[in-house]
Structure formats: C-alpha cells, structure tokens
Coordinates of C-alpha atoms in Angstrom, one line a residue:
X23 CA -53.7 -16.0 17.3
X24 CA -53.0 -13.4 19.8
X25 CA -51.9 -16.4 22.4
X26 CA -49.3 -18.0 19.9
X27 CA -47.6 -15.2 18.9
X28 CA -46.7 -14.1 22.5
X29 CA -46.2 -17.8 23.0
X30 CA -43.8 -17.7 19.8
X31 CA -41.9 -14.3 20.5
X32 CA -40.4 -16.3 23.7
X33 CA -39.1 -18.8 21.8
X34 CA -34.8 -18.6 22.3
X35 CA -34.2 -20.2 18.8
X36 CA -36.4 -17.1 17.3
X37 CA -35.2 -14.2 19.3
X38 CA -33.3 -12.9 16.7
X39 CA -36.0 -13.1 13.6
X40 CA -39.6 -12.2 14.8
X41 CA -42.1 -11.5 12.0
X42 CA -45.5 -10.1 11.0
X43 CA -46.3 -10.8 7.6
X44 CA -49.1 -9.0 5.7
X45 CA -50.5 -10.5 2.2
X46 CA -51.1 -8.9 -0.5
X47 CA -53.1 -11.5 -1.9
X48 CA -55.5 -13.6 -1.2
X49 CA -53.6 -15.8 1.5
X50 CA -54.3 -16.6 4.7
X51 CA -52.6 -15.0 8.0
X52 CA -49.9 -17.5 9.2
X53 CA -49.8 -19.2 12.1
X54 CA -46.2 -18.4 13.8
X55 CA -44.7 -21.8 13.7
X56 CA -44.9 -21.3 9.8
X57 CA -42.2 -19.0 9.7
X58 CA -42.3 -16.6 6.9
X59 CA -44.5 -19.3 4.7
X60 CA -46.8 -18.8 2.2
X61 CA -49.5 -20.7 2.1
X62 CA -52.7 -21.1 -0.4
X63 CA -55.7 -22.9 1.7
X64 CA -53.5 -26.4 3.5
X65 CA -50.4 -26.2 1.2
X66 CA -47.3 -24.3 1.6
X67 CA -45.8 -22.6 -1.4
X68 CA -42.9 -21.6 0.1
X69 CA -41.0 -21.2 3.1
X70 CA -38.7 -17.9 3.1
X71 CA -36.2 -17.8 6.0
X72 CA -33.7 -15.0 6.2
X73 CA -31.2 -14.4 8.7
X74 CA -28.0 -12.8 9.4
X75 CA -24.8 -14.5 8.4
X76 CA -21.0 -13.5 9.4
X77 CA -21.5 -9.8 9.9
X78 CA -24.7 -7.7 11.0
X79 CA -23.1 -4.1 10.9
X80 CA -22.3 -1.5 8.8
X81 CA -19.1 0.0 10.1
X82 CA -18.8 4.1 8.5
X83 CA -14.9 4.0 9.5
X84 CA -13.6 1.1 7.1
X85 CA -15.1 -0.8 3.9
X86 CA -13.5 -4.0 5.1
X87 CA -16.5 -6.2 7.2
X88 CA -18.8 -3.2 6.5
X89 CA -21.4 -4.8 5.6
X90 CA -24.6 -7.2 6.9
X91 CA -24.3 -10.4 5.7
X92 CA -28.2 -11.9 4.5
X93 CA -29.1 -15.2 3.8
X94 CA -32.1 -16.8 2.3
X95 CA -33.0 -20.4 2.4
X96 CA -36.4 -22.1 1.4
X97 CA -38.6 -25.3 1.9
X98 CA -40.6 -25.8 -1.1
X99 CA -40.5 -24.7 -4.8
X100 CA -39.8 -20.4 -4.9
X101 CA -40.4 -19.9 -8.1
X102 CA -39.8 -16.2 -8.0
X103 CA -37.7 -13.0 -6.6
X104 CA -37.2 -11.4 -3.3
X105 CA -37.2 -7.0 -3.0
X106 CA -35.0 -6.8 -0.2
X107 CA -35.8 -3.0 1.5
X108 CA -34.2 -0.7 4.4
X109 CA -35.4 1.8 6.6
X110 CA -33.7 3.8 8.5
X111 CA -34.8 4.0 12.5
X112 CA -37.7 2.3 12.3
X113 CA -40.0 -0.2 10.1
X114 CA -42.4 2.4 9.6
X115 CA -40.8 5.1 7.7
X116 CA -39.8 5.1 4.2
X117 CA -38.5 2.2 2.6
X118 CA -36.0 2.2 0.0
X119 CA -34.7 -0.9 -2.0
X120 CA -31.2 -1.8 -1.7
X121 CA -31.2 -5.5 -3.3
X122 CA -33.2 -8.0 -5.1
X123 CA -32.8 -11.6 -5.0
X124 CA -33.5 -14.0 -8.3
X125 CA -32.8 -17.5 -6.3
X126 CA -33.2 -19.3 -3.2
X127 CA -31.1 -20.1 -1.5
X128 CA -29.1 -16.9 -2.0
X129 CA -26.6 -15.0 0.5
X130 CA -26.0 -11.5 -0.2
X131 CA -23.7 -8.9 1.1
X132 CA -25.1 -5.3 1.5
X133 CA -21.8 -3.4 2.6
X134 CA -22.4 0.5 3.3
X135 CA -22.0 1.9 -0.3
X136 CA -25.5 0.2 -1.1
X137 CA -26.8 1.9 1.7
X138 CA -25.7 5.3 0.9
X139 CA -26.9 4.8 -2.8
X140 CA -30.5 3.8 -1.7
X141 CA -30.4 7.0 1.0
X142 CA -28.2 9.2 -1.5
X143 CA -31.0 12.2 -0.6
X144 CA -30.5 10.9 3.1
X145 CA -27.1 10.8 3.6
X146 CA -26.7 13.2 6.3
X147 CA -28.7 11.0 8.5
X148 CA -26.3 7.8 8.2
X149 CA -24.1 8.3 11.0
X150 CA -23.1 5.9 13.9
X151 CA -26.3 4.9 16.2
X152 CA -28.8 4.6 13.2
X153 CA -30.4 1.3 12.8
X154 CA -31.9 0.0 9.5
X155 CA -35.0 -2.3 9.6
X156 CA -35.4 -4.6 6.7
X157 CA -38.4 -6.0 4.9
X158 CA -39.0 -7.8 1.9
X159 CA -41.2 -7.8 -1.1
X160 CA -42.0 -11.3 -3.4
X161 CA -43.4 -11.9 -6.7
X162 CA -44.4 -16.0 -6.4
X163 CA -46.3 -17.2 -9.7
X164 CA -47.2 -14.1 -10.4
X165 CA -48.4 -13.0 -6.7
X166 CA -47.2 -10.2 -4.6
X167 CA -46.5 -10.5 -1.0
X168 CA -45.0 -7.7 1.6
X169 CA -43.3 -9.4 4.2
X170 CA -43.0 -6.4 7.1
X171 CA -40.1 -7.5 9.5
X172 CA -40.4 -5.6 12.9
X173 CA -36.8 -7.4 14.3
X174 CA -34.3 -8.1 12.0
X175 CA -32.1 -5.3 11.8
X176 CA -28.6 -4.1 11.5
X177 CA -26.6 -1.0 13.4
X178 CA -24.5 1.6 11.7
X179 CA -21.1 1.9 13.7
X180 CA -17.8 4.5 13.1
X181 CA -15.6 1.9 15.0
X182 CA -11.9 2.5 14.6
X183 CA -9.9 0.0 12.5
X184 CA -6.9 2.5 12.1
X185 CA -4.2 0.7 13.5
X186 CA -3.0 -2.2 16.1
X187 CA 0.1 -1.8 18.9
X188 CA 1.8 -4.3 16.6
X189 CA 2.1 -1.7 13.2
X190 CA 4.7 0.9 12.4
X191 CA 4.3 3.6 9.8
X192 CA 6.5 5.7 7.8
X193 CA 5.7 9.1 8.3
X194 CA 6.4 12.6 6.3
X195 CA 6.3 15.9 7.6
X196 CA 6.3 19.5 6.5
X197 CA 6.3 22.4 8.9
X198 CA 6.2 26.1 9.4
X199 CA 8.7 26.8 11.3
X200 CA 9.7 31.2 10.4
X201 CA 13.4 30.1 10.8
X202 CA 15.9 28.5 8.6
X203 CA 15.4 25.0 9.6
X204 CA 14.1 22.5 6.8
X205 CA 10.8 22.5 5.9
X206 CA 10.1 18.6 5.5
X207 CA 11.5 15.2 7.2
X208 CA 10.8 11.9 6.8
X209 CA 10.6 9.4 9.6
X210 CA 10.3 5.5 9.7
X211 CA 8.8 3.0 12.2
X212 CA 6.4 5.6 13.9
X213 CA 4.4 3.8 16.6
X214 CA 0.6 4.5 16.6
X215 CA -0.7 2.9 19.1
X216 CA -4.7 2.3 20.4
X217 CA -5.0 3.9 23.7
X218 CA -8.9 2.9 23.8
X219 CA -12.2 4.9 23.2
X220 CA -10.8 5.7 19.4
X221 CA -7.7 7.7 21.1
X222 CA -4.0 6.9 19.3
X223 CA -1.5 7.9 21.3
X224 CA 1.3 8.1 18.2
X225 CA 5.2 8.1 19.0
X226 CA 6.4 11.1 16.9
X227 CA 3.4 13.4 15.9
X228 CA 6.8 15.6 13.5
X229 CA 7.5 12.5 12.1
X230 CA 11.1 12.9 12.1
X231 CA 11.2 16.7 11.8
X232 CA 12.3 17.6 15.3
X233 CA 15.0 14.7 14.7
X234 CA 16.2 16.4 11.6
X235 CA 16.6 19.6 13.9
X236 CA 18.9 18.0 16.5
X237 CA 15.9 16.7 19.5
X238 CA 14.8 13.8 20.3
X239 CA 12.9 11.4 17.8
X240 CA 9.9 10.7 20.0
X241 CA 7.2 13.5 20.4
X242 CA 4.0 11.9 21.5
X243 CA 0.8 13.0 20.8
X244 CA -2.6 11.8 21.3
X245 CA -5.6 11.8 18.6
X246 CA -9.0 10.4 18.4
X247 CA -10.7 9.2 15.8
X248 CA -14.5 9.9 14.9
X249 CA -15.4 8.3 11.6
X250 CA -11.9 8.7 10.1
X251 CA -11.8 12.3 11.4
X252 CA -8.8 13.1 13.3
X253 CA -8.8 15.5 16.4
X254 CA -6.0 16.4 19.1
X255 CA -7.1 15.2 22.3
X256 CA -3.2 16.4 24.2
X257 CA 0.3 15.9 24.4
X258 CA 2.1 12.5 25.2
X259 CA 4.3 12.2 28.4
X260 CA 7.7 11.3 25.9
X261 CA 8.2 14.7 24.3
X262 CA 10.2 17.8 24.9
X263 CA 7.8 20.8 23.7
X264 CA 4.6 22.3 24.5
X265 CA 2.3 21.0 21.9
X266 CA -1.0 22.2 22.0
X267 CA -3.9 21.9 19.8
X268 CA -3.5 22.8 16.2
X269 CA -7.1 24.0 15.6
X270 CA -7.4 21.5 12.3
X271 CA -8.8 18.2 11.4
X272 CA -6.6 15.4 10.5
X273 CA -8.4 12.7 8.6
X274 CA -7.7 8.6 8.0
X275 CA -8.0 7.2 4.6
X276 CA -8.8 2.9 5.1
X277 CA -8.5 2.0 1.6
X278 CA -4.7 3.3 1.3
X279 CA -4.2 2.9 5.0
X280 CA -2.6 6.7 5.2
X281 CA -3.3 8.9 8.4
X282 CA -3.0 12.7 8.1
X283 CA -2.8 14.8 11.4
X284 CA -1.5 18.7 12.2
X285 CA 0.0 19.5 15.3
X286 CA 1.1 23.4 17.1
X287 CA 4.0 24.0 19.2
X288 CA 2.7 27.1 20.9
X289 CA 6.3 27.3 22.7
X290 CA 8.5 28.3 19.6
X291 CA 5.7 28.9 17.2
X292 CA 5.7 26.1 14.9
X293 CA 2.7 24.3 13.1
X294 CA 3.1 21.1 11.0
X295 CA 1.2 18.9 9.1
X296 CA 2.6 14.9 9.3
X297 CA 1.1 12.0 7.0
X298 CA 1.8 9.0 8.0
X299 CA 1.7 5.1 5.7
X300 CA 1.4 1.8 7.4
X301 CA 4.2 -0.2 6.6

C-alpha cells in the first residue's frame, strides 16, 4: 500500500487532487487507482471525483470571481448527499460546513460570504495568505463516510480589481480650506490609473477643487490599496502643491464601484476628502 501511494502521488494527471480517505464503516481501505471510491468487498458503490472548476480563489477585495468553483462527478449509482467542509490553514483543525450537495453530478460555487458565515466567530483570521483545506462527509444507503483531503485547497487573496488605465471617473470633493474659497467641486473624467503592487496613481486627487480655484486640473496623487483600504503612498510628478499624507484611510466600495480617499496640502493648509464614481 505504502509503494502505490508514493507511486500514485507522482502521477501528473493527479497532482492537483491527492487523497486519504478514512471509512467510517465497514469498507475496505482503497487502493489509489480507485480514486475516492467506495467500495463493499469487489464492487464499487460509487466513485466520487471532485475537482476545481473555473476559479480556485477567494479574492477579500471584490465579490465578482470570489469564489472556488467545485465540481462533483460520479461512476456508479450515489444514491445520497455530500457535507462539503473547510478548514482554515490546515486539514487538521476545525472543520466547519460550508455546503451540502443532494446530486451527483453537481457544481457548486462557494464565493467568500459562505466562508465568513461558516467562520463568523473566526473572522478576524480570514485575511489574504490563509488557505482552506476541504474535506467531505457522505451518507450512501444509509452509511457514513469521511473523506479527509490533505491537497485540494483554495487561497484567500485581497487582489486589487479597482480600476484599469482604460476607466475614467467622476469625482466630488469637499475641502477645508479656512478661506473663502468654495467648499465642494465636482470633476469629470479623473484618470486612476494602476501603477502595480496595488498602487493607483490618480490624475486629480481634489477632483476638480483646485480647478474651481483657478490651478491646474491635474494634481496627482498616488494610493494603494490593501483589501479595499485606501492609504497615501506620495505625491504625483503633475501637480503644483506640496501634498503630503492626510493621516486617514480612504476606502473602495466594489459593489457600487465608488473610491473614497483624503488628501493634506501641508503648504497652504488645506485637507479634503474626494469620492470618486467609475463612469
């Protein structure tokens, strides 16, 4: 047994699904060319093959393609359901279930709200770098079987999806200025553009309020972003004052596409917050 499962592990068509499958019943331990069968003495009852489909991530920044993608497919009669379970960092720890599956073949979606439901007392430990290991649980005529995965398992990410060098916003602005010039502006086509590493270098951080005061429409700043939180990371070369950084946290909203930042212009004094719309 010992030789085939090394011999099985170096398979290339199996890299990405490795099993070790304890019974709960009365079944025999499977030989590794039986991939995630269940067998009774010589006949197979079922044969359970899961794998990932078109995404294998959850992404924290954005609900669009945050998700891992499962799908189950079968050889033989599975008359039964499938407990689909996650842990986080390792097989070992503390499962919690965060699907069940009534049919094969099935596909299911697990996007990263059912993942912070099933760790709702975890939460604070979902961040970017955290794996989750999956196993599954099936009742088969009656019969209970733990299927203990020790491979197949998804990443938690905090990519940035906030904007593209192709997009323009419309951006708002009101700023504290302790002088009689107006306290809000409104400015249209803003440029935010992806500098790399999560940085945005954006065209006009006043978003039209230095306009409205008779200067130049572009002052560039730079932000990054770190799970939809916004920081200042410095000034951009097109600009005329000496912004510096605001001491606040912006933040990015995915689902109505709006970006909020703050900026300081230590030279005369003002602060301003700017919230900007893709177009």
């Amino acid at each position: 047994m010992k030789k085939l499962m090394i011999n099985y592990l170096t398979i290339g068509q199996y890299l990405l699904i490795i099993w070790s499958i304890i019974f709960l019943s009365s079944c025999q331990l499977l030989e590794p060319e039986e991939n995630f069968a269940i067998k009774n003495e010589n006949t197979t009852i079922a044969k359970l093959e899961v794998s990932f489909g078109t995404s294998s991530e959850f992404n924290l920044s954005s609900s669009n393609g945050a998700y891992v993608d499962l799908i189950f497919q079968t050889k033989g009669d599975f008359n039964g359901n499938v407990d689909v379970y996650a842990s986080l960092n390792s097989s070992e720890n503390e499962p919690k279930i965060v699907s069940t599956i009534e049919s094969i073949p099935s596909e299911i979606k697990l996007d990263i709200e059912d993942i912070r439901q099933a760790f709702q007392n975890q939460s604070a430990e979902l961040e970017s770098g955290v794996s989750l290991f999956f196993t599954f649980h099936s009742t088969i005529n009656g019969n209970d079987y733990q299927f203990n995965n020790t491979a197949l398992s998804s990443s938690i990410i905090c990519n940035s999806m906030i904007s593209t060098a192709e997009d323009n916003w419309t951006g708002t602005a009101n700023a504290d200025n302790g002088a009689s010039f107006p306290s809000t502006a409104t400015a249209e086509n803003v440029k935010i553009i992806p500098l790399g590493d999560d940085n945005y270098l954006i065209s006009d951080i006043s978003a039209g309020w230095y306009e409205a005061i008779g200067f130049r429409p572009q002052q560039e700043g730079i932000y990054n972003d770190n799970c939809n939180q916004l920081s200042w990371i410095g000034p951009g070369e097109n600009r005329q004052f000496d912004f510096v950084d605001p001491e606040l946290t912006g933040m990015y909203d995915p689902e109505t596409q709006t970006l909020t930042i703050y900026w300081f212009d230590a030279g005369n004094e003002f602060r301003g917050e700017s919230v900007f719309t893709k177009n």
